[in-house]
């Protein structure tokens, strides 16, 4: 059985700082990490493989699209236990929006041949769109379940999962092949593989696929294949600084309540 | 253009799948009638890949795409508040373009919501009712929406960035090859195009996005980002006949569980929110915040840390990985103000921050800040409020 995990290397947005003078993003020195949602998706795939290994042997392939340095994210996946890594890397792929990204990833999954479950994180922390999973599912023509926080059962070519909704959850059963996007439980802390696992990962198969490998018309990839265009990027407007009461708190509270009454907020 | 190649074996799976009853099988070949709206449901199920849909590059004829559409999400038979927020925004966009606002209602017994949509500015409401459209499934909804888009050619379509909207919109976008901008915080018309503004890099920058060559231009918007404003008219109701069959829905829903604590006011519906973070220190600490919230008729919210520590349910989480709120008054207690939290509440009308640490970033967005321990400040605030409200 073939599991495919789609991952992305992202800047650690919690480490992004804004230049207080210019208001622009300081990108230098921001560490790149494996998108935490994707790491959780990989771990879910590995857990399921472990659970069913006596009945069904499973191969776990990780696919990522990104610049050459995104290999680091794939190597981490291999060290965590994936069997094979494929990096889709080509200048032609650059500037892709969610549609062009999904198309490229879907073509790579198709090229692998057989796939039974495609695992994705619910979203990447740099873009937060949550679109690539469902778009890949549509392009592969397979059903999807989004916001899955646990896999409840697996038998007879069917998977049962728990999928989060706005006010609770649903238990959903789907026949394979299918795609699921994983929501991390709030207790999830991305772990780092051991040194021994990292060394072992270096011996696992890793390939770089280009636009040539995927074939077809190159204009469907990257910026030229993207329906959306970013016309401008700018700093968010800063909210004017308010009044802060540090001493004489009682007086401060009185003033605040007065202001709230004046403004008819309460 | 939809074509059936000679690979067709006449298995009739497509005919059974078509939500619009547009396929019949004659002489072991699928025949597609004029009822076809190019929804693509058949392409997905054909076991021999005999059906192909070729969609014209829309860039040739963009002007034939007109009107601003809204996916009006329902919860059961009831319209969600976000549907009216989107309809209000759609009205504004449609007026700028001199086009109509159309809302789409899917489900069972949802038609009566058309009146409400009209009150907030919808000119036309397309209603598709079918027992397979309740509860929501991707496979039930996506082909119906794709079919309606292919038939009526809207210029713009807005979806709510709810769990359902985020499941559905990309599926629709991918089947039509459309751009889709997620979580827009601003939408306007610029040179006839939809200018879509959204935060990126965890809210550290804003990006303006255009979709010049594909139609409809599609965007999702989180609840509580836009305000709903009445703009009444009588909406014309257009009923859309759909015919869905069980086997076309590939996901089987075994159980639906609602976990939102009953009795607890939902933060996305509250005018006033009292939120707590790490500084609250314990589950018990939230009792004080509840007291304050109750006095103001508001709800209790929380930062991600407080949720992670199990002090309060996930449904109360404000922020990037929680809920976006924009109440009249937001009182942040013991919340330092990470960027992820700030993106979820910075559009609140008035923000009060209470924190021991005078350097906490939350003070940068607060209209009023009080430096001090919440255990001391909140009781004083409650006392003062009681006194003021008595007057």
XYZ file of C-alpha atoms in Angstrom:
657
model
C 0.000 0.000 0.000
C 1.266 3.488 -0.863
C 0.958 6.513 1.404
C 1.978 9.909 0.048
C 2.639 12.851 2.361
C 2.732 16.373 0.893
C 4.926 18.725 2.901
C 6.189 22.302 2.711
C 9.205 24.054 4.100
C 8.097 27.351 5.643
C 9.704 30.297 7.400
C 9.020 30.042 11.115
C 6.411 32.821 11.193
C 6.558 33.026 14.954
C 10.162 34.214 14.503
C 9.393 36.815 11.860
C 10.238 40.307 13.044
C 9.161 43.601 11.577
C 11.697 46.405 11.151
C 10.385 49.084 13.520
C 11.764 51.876 11.314
C 10.663 50.825 7.857
C 7.780 48.587 8.848
C 9.034 45.910 6.458
C 9.593 42.246 7.147
C 13.035 41.158 8.241
C 13.391 37.882 6.377
C 17.092 37.411 7.018
C 17.860 35.000 9.764
C 14.328 33.657 9.961
C 14.763 29.897 10.348
C 13.101 27.545 7.849
C 11.147 24.695 9.365
C 9.014 21.786 8.268
C 5.441 23.104 8.390
C 4.184 21.772 11.761
C 0.823 20.656 10.339
C 2.705 18.642 7.698
C 4.941 17.048 10.294
C 1.851 15.951 12.172
C 0.386 14.567 8.901
C 3.592 12.569 8.367
C 3.481 11.251 11.918
C -0.150 10.195 11.399
C 0.896 8.320 8.251
C 3.754 6.612 10.107
C 1.501 5.688 13.047
C -1.060 4.138 10.704
C 1.712 2.240 8.900
C 2.921 0.891 12.225
C -0.572 -0.149 13.242
C -1.313 -2.151 10.101
C 2.174 -3.403 9.239
C 1.385 -7.030 10.140
C -1.530 -7.084 7.727
C -0.425 -4.684 4.994
C 3.071 -3.464 4.135
C 3.101 0.295 3.495
C 5.502 2.606 1.662
C 5.548 6.226 2.757
C 6.700 8.725 0.111
C 7.141 12.395 0.930
C 6.731 15.018 -1.792
C 7.536 18.693 -1.490
C 7.738 21.561 -3.930
C 10.283 24.253 -3.229
C 13.778 25.628 -3.808
C 16.788 23.242 -3.539
C 17.205 24.054 0.174
C 13.749 22.557 0.850
C 15.632 19.246 0.742
C 16.242 19.868 4.465
C 12.529 19.497 5.183
C 12.373 16.246 3.218
C 15.480 14.885 4.962
C 13.774 15.543 8.269
C 10.765 13.536 7.073
C 13.064 10.678 6.060
C 14.731 10.812 9.465
C 11.321 10.714 11.119
C 10.582 7.487 9.256
C 9.417 8.131 5.676
C 10.840 5.749 3.054
C 11.415 7.982 0.070
C 11.622 11.697 -0.667
C 10.875 13.630 -3.827
C 11.600 17.336 -4.179
C 9.870 19.166 -7.009
C 12.366 21.862 -7.734
C 12.665 23.945 -10.850
C 12.784 27.653 -11.574
C 9.637 27.118 -13.625
C 7.746 26.219 -10.446
C 8.606 29.506 -8.723
C 5.874 32.012 -7.945
C 3.117 29.410 -7.954
C -0.171 30.260 -6.246
C -2.308 27.562 -4.632
C -3.780 26.414 -7.942
C -0.404 26.046 -9.721
C 1.094 24.429 -6.594
C -1.764 21.943 -6.395
C -1.459 21.133 -10.078
C 2.284 20.475 -9.774
C 1.865 18.309 -6.681
C -1.052 16.390 -8.230
C 1.000 15.642 -11.349
C 3.829 14.350 -9.185
C 1.456 12.095 -7.222
C 0.047 10.768 -10.510
C 3.549 10.117 -11.765
C 4.248 7.943 -8.744
C 1.590 5.630 -10.119
C -0.205 3.959 -7.270
C -1.385 5.887 -4.219
C -3.894 4.899 -1.560
C -3.894 7.711 0.974
C -2.545 11.225 0.456
C -1.796 12.995 3.761
C -1.512 16.795 3.987
C -1.349 19.293 6.815
C -4.517 21.387 7.067
C -2.588 24.487 6.043
C 0.918 25.943 5.874
C 1.739 28.476 8.559
C 3.182 31.024 6.107
C 0.146 31.297 3.831
C -2.649 29.794 5.934
C -4.814 29.186 2.872
C -5.786 25.541 3.560
C -6.427 25.170 -0.174
C -3.761 22.856 -1.517
C -5.153 19.669 0.060
C -8.678 19.944 -1.389
C -7.338 21.187 -4.737
C -4.977 18.217 -5.065
C -7.857 15.867 -4.165
C -10.008 17.386 -6.897
C -7.188 17.149 -9.454
C -6.602 13.510 -8.518
C -10.352 12.863 -8.654
C -10.462 11.360 -5.178
C -12.596 12.138 -2.113
C -11.228 14.304 0.691
C -11.745 14.706 4.395
C -10.388 17.938 5.850
C -9.442 18.904 9.428
C -8.827 15.313 10.508
C -7.495 15.181 14.056
C -7.388 11.416 14.470
C -7.603 8.197 12.512
C -10.081 5.890 14.203
C -10.033 2.772 12.070
C -8.653 1.133 8.978
C -9.979 -2.019 7.376
C -11.250 -3.493 4.140
C -9.778 -0.681 2.110
C -11.748 1.855 4.140
C -10.506 4.459 6.577
C -12.514 5.996 9.420
C -11.444 9.403 10.666
C -12.536 12.139 13.030
C -12.952 15.435 11.207
C -13.322 18.740 13.070
C -16.272 21.028 12.310
C -16.938 24.585 13.479
C -18.844 23.360 16.532
C -17.636 19.812 17.112
C -16.619 16.899 14.945
C -17.846 14.209 12.576
C -16.845 10.601 12.242
C -16.408 9.885 8.538
C -15.725 6.663 6.668
C -14.204 6.717 3.172
C -13.022 4.131 0.683
C -9.476 4.418 -0.609
C -7.952 6.098 -2.501
C -8.590 9.315 -0.606
C -6.888 12.464 0.658
C -6.984 13.794 4.180
C -5.755 17.055 5.674
C -4.614 16.868 9.277
C -5.392 19.259 12.127
C -2.842 19.071 14.888
C -4.201 18.580 18.385
C -3.279 21.605 20.492
C -0.887 19.456 22.520
C 1.282 18.694 19.448
C 4.947 19.672 19.699
C 6.994 18.967 16.570
C 9.788 16.617 17.622
C 13.264 16.379 16.158
C 14.727 13.086 14.961
C 17.751 11.530 16.646
C 21.259 11.791 15.225
C 21.207 8.083 14.330
C 17.932 8.565 12.427
C 19.395 11.532 10.552
C 22.401 9.463 9.470
C 20.110 6.648 8.385
C 17.998 9.094 6.378
C 21.016 9.945 4.221
C 20.918 6.420 2.806
C 17.233 6.574 1.863
C 16.191 7.285 -1.739
C 15.847 10.990 -2.530
C 15.062 12.408 -5.977
C 14.712 15.847 -7.487
C 12.030 16.179 -10.149
C 11.935 19.137 -12.515
C 9.287 20.476 -14.898
C 10.921 18.203 -17.469
C 10.301 15.152 -15.273
C 6.615 15.990 -14.956
C 6.361 16.802 -18.663
C 3.775 18.697 -20.662
C 3.391 22.401 -21.257
C 5.639 24.333 -18.893
C 3.394 27.394 -18.839
C 0.966 25.575 -16.545
C 3.512 25.687 -13.712
C 4.680 28.449 -11.406
C 3.901 32.105 -11.897
C 2.693 31.732 -15.488
C 0.252 29.011 -14.451
C -1.147 30.988 -11.527
C -4.564 32.614 -11.890
C -3.965 34.921 -8.934
C -1.402 37.712 -8.978
C 0.017 39.538 -6.014
C -0.227 43.198 -6.949
C 1.199 44.737 -3.778
C 2.662 43.683 -0.431
C 2.799 46.145 2.448
C 2.906 46.433 6.219
C -0.391 46.293 8.009
C -1.596 49.654 9.263
C -0.469 50.202 12.831
C -3.159 50.943 15.359
C -2.515 54.191 17.154
C -1.076 53.730 20.605
C -3.595 54.172 23.357
C -3.404 55.334 26.934
C -1.575 53.096 29.368
C -2.037 53.457 33.121
C 0.951 52.165 35.046
C 0.592 53.744 38.449
C -2.532 54.722 40.297
C -4.484 51.892 38.763
C -7.711 52.822 40.568
C -7.727 56.199 38.862
C -6.955 54.538 35.530
C -9.832 52.107 35.828
C -12.203 54.965 36.620
C -11.054 56.826 33.485
C -11.419 53.736 31.314
C -14.949 53.053 32.533
C -15.873 56.698 31.974
C -14.553 56.528 28.420
C -16.500 53.331 27.760
C -19.691 55.002 28.977
C -18.986 58.125 26.908
C -18.415 56.091 23.777
C -21.517 54.023 24.568
C -19.516 50.814 24.313
C -21.319 49.558 27.413
C -17.218 21.369 -24.191
C -17.907 17.894 -22.849
C -16.968 14.865 -24.912
C -17.391 11.131 -24.506
C -14.638 9.179 -26.223
C -14.826 5.699 -27.697
C -13.309 4.386 -24.472
C -16.870 4.526 -23.073
C -18.115 1.068 -22.147
C -21.683 2.095 -21.419
C -21.454 1.178 -17.737
C -23.885 4.033 -16.919
C -22.103 5.008 -13.706
C -21.974 8.574 -15.041
C -25.714 8.601 -15.720
C -26.356 7.523 -12.155
C -23.950 10.138 -10.862
C -25.067 13.221 -12.788
C -26.721 15.621 -10.317
C -28.560 17.337 -13.156
C -29.948 14.220 -14.892
C -28.183 15.121 -18.099
C -26.754 11.725 -19.091
C -28.485 8.757 -20.663
C -26.891 5.589 -22.012
C -27.880 4.413 -25.468
C -26.241 1.644 -27.485
C -23.640 1.232 -24.749
C -22.521 4.809 -24.978
C -23.150 7.758 -22.699
C -25.119 10.550 -24.343
C -24.930 14.007 -22.800
C -28.012 16.172 -23.122
C -28.465 19.921 -23.075
C -29.270 19.745 -19.364
C -25.509 19.374 -18.796
C -24.022 22.281 -16.877
C -20.413 20.996 -17.029
C -20.218 20.281 -13.306
C -17.681 17.514 -13.893
C -19.184 14.951 -11.506
C -19.164 12.332 -14.294
C -15.488 12.910 -15.117
C -14.564 12.003 -11.548
C -16.465 8.700 -11.536
C -15.840 7.356 -15.049
C -13.858 4.138 -14.555
C -12.305 4.255 -18.045
C -11.663 8.000 -18.211
C -13.841 8.357 -21.295
C -15.365 11.714 -20.424
C -13.416 14.927 -20.775
C -14.464 18.497 -20.239
C -12.571 21.171 -22.053
C -13.080 24.553 -20.570
C -12.527 27.554 -22.764
C -9.761 29.843 -21.653
C -11.979 32.455 -20.119
C -9.642 35.321 -20.861
C -11.247 35.555 -24.288
C -14.622 36.613 -23.009
C -14.468 37.978 -19.504
C -17.336 40.411 -19.984
C -19.878 37.602 -20.238
C -19.251 36.867 -16.558
C -21.559 39.054 -14.505
C -22.880 39.445 -10.965
C -21.511 38.908 -7.486
C -22.356 35.575 -5.910
C -22.337 34.443 -2.319
C -22.345 30.899 -1.007
C -24.923 31.330 1.768
C -23.930 28.656 4.244
C -26.601 27.190 6.474
C -26.357 25.243 9.667
C -29.187 22.796 9.297
C -32.088 24.925 8.078
C -30.748 28.117 9.598
C -28.658 30.673 7.763
C -25.250 31.384 9.289
C -24.519 34.995 10.232
C -21.497 35.078 7.949
C -23.810 34.608 4.927
C -25.358 38.024 5.654
C -21.942 39.611 6.179
C -20.873 38.332 2.762
C -24.155 39.427 1.163
C -23.637 42.949 2.554
C -20.121 43.059 1.050
C -21.385 41.571 -2.217
C -23.986 44.369 -2.419
C -21.246 46.974 -2.122
C -19.149 45.276 -4.827
C -22.138 44.734 -7.115
C -23.166 48.397 -6.828
C -19.649 49.453 -7.809
C -19.892 47.212 -10.881
C -23.560 47.912 -11.585
C -24.288 44.177 -11.348
C -26.587 41.941 -9.318
C -26.077 40.099 -6.045
C -26.978 36.415 -6.152
C -26.910 34.060 -3.192
C -26.782 30.282 -3.347
C -28.658 28.192 -0.775
C -28.080 24.453 -0.542
C -29.635 21.981 1.869
C -33.086 20.845 2.923
C -35.841 23.324 3.869
C -33.534 26.274 3.362
C -35.669 28.214 0.885
C -37.263 30.378 3.568
C -33.848 32.011 4.143
C -34.139 33.741 0.774
C -36.196 36.525 2.336
C -33.475 37.281 4.868
C -30.832 37.325 2.109
C -33.005 39.812 0.222
C -33.118 42.019 3.289
C -29.320 42.250 3.210
C -29.113 43.009 -0.478
C -29.524 39.821 -2.547
C -31.365 40.334 -5.858
C -31.553 36.646 -6.752
C -31.372 33.524 -4.595
C -30.644 30.166 -6.205
C -32.044 27.376 -4.088
C -31.101 23.716 -4.484
C -32.906 21.473 -2.027
C -32.234 17.761 -1.793
C -32.026 15.338 1.088
C -28.452 14.484 0.081
C -27.477 18.121 0.639
C -27.991 17.863 4.399
C -25.650 17.464 6.172
C -22.857 19.037 4.145
C -20.577 16.774 2.126
C -17.877 17.812 -0.333
C -19.135 15.414 -2.984
C -22.726 16.626 -2.620
C -22.045 20.352 -2.705
C -19.087 20.790 -5.075
C -20.763 19.520 -8.294
C -23.899 21.583 -7.647
C -21.876 24.774 -7.163
C -19.624 24.001 -10.137
C -22.717 23.358 -12.224
C -24.341 26.648 -11.236
C -21.137 28.579 -11.965
C -20.744 26.940 -15.370
C -24.355 27.746 -16.245
C -24.774 31.288 -14.912
C -21.173 32.565 -15.162
C -20.787 34.836 -12.150
C -18.067 37.496 -12.135
C -17.223 37.125 -8.447
C -18.031 34.426 -5.909
C -17.516 34.740 -2.152
C -17.343 31.849 0.323
C -17.183 31.982 4.115
C -13.824 30.851 5.536
C -15.586 28.405 7.824
C -14.619 24.733 7.951
C -17.269 24.048 5.296
C -16.261 26.983 3.093
C -12.598 26.021 3.320
C -13.443 22.455 2.341
C -15.711 23.444 -0.546
C -14.205 26.551 -2.182
C -10.818 25.025 -3.178
C -12.579 21.955 -4.551
C -14.708 24.214 -6.764
C -11.695 26.344 -7.710
C -9.661 23.306 -8.720
C -12.376 21.803 -10.858
C -12.741 25.042 -12.816
C -9.066 26.070 -12.779
C -9.809 29.265 -10.878
C -7.792 31.431 -8.551
C -8.983 31.590 -4.965
C -7.829 34.016 -2.294
C -8.216 32.801 1.271
C -9.206 34.768 4.366
C -9.619 38.192 2.775
C -9.853 41.067 5.218
C -10.670 43.589 2.522
C -12.520 43.399 -0.806
C -13.054 46.259 -3.221
C -13.311 46.996 -6.921
C -10.270 48.440 -8.676
C -10.362 49.073 -12.423
C -13.233 46.619 -12.703
C -11.316 43.862 -10.916
C -11.831 42.431 -7.462
C -8.998 43.680 -5.249
C -8.514 41.080 -2.549
C -6.569 42.027 0.565
C -5.305 39.386 2.941
C -2.730 39.004 5.688
C 0.318 36.848 4.946
C 3.296 35.634 6.950
C 1.223 35.148 10.058
C -0.283 38.605 9.744
C 3.091 40.336 9.502
C 2.354 41.737 6.050
C -0.700 42.479 3.954
C -1.001 41.461 0.302
C -3.302 42.811 -2.413
C -4.267 40.076 -4.838
C -5.905 40.250 -8.253
C -7.293 37.565 -10.477
C -7.156 39.143 -13.930
C -7.730 36.240 -16.308
C -10.122 33.765 -14.733
C -13.796 34.046 -13.779
C -15.420 33.977 -11.353
C -12.906 35.753 -9.127
C -13.174 33.764 -5.927
C -12.397 34.664 -2.337
C -13.085 33.374 1.150
C -13.748 35.627 4.140
C -13.716 34.726 7.819
C -16.815 35.338 9.905
C -16.905 38.711 11.718
C -14.532 40.396 9.290
C -17.290 42.359 7.512
C -20.326 43.927 9.120
C -23.835 43.022 8.039
C -25.980 45.967 6.988
C -29.569 45.835 5.781
C -30.299 46.931 2.229
C -33.737 45.452 1.671
C -35.312 44.270 -1.535
C -37.416 41.326 -2.555
C -35.120 38.606 -3.768
C -36.191 36.580 -6.773
C -36.045 32.881 -5.892
C -34.789 30.499 -8.566
C -35.195 26.851 -7.704
C -32.541 24.563 -9.095
C -33.509 20.924 -9.596
C -30.734 18.563 -8.568
C -30.742 14.825 -8.402
C -28.059 13.367 -6.170
C -27.646 9.700 -5.457
C -26.159 8.083 -2.432
C -23.256 6.378 -4.162
C -21.926 9.677 -5.533
C -21.164 10.839 -2.004
C -17.946 8.968 -1.350
C -17.684 9.955 2.312
C -20.046 8.220 4.722
C -20.891 10.265 7.805
C -21.155 7.894 10.758
C -21.685 10.397 13.518
C -22.047 14.156 14.054
C -21.081 15.485 17.476
C -21.399 19.041 18.735
C -18.914 19.835 21.468
C -19.469 23.547 21.984
C -20.398 23.833 25.646
C -24.115 24.543 25.911
C -24.955 27.674 27.831
C -21.601 29.232 27.093
C -21.950 32.214 24.837
C -20.129 31.808 21.538
C -17.331 34.312 21.077
C -18.046 34.837 17.375
C -21.508 36.150 18.239
C -20.618 38.297 21.243
C -20.453 42.111 21.269
C -18.133 42.076 24.234
C -15.358 39.557 24.863
C -13.271 39.096 27.988
C -10.233 37.026 27.062
C -7.593 35.326 29.163
C -4.108 34.045 28.428
C -1.170 32.452 30.183
C -1.212 35.145 32.854
C -4.526 33.844 34.198
C -2.557 30.981 35.660
C -5.270 28.366 36.117
C -8.694 27.085 35.165
C -10.070 28.685 38.340
C -8.648 32.039 37.270
C -11.118 32.116 34.387
C -14.007 32.308 36.886
C -13.129 35.938 37.518
C -13.210 36.635 33.778
C -16.582 34.893 33.560
C -17.894 37.183 36.250
C -16.759 40.237 34.300
C -18.170 38.841 31.030
C -21.498 38.107 32.668
C -21.743 41.622 34.050
C -21.199 43.036 30.549
C -23.365 40.446 28.793
C -20.332 39.220 26.930
C -18.473 35.988 26.267
C -15.203 34.566 27.539
C -12.385 34.040 25.048
C -8.816 32.839 25.361
C -5.396 32.782 23.777
C -4.006 29.570 22.339
C -1.818 28.948 25.401
C -4.796 28.967 27.753
C -6.586 26.485 25.486
C -3.486 24.289 25.198
C -3.164 24.202 28.969
C -6.735 22.940 29.166
C -8.101 25.906 31.096
C -10.872 26.582 28.578
C -12.347 24.743 25.533
C -10.931 25.207 22.046
C -14.193 26.860 20.938
C -13.120 29.932 22.936
C -9.773 30.356 21.171
C -9.213 33.725 19.515
C -6.484 34.068 16.923
C -4.980 32.738 13.768
C -5.559 29.088 14.564
C -8.793 29.898 16.392
C -11.589 32.319 15.654
C -11.374 35.866 14.309
C -13.474 38.260 16.324
C -14.313 41.942 16.004
C -16.516 42.835 18.959
C -17.376 46.313 20.254
C -15.148 45.710 23.251
C -12.281 43.275 23.760
C -10.722 42.985 27.179
C -7.435 41.038 27.101
C -6.345 39.805 30.529
C -2.963 38.218 31.035
C -2.463 37.958 27.275
C 0.975 39.006 26.018
C -0.247 39.526 22.451
C 1.576 37.253 20.014
C 1.072 38.136 16.381
C -1.076 35.020 16.018
C -3.423 36.317 18.691
C -3.427 39.900 17.439
C -4.585 38.977 13.925
C -7.646 37.397 15.494
C -8.812 40.423 17.503
C -7.127 43.608 16.309
C -10.247 44.785 14.482
C -12.194 45.027 17.722
C -13.638 48.515 18.138
C -12.187 49.141 21.592
C -9.389 47.080 23.122
C -8.488 47.090 26.798
C -5.321 45.297 27.878
C -4.600 44.200 31.424
C -1.116 42.786 31.944
C 1.599 42.705 34.589
C 4.327 43.225 32.002
C 4.419 46.836 30.751
C 6.440 45.669 27.720
C 3.788 43.158 26.542
C 3.027 43.701 22.828
C -0.713 43.677 23.574
C -0.306 47.278 24.805
C 0.678 48.297 21.262
C -2.808 47.583 19.950
C -4.775 48.545 23.045
C -6.813 51.731 23.301
C -6.566 51.501 27.069
C -3.900 49.639 28.987
C -3.709 48.903 32.674
C -0.407 47.561 33.965
C -1.093 45.216 36.857
C -2.076 41.737 37.935
C -5.494 40.822 36.604
C -6.407 39.389 40.024
C -6.172 42.879 41.391
C -7.342 44.852 38.351
C -10.409 42.822 37.300
C -12.226 42.998 40.685
C -11.632 46.760 40.754
C -12.922 47.021 37.208
C -16.027 44.996 38.091
C -16.685 47.267 41.072
C -16.257 50.424 39.016
C -18.462 49.097 36.211
C -21.222 48.174 38.650
C -21.094 51.667 40.097
C -21.175 53.322 36.666
C -23.914 51.080 35.277
C -26.189 51.835 38.235
C -26.303 55.491 37.292
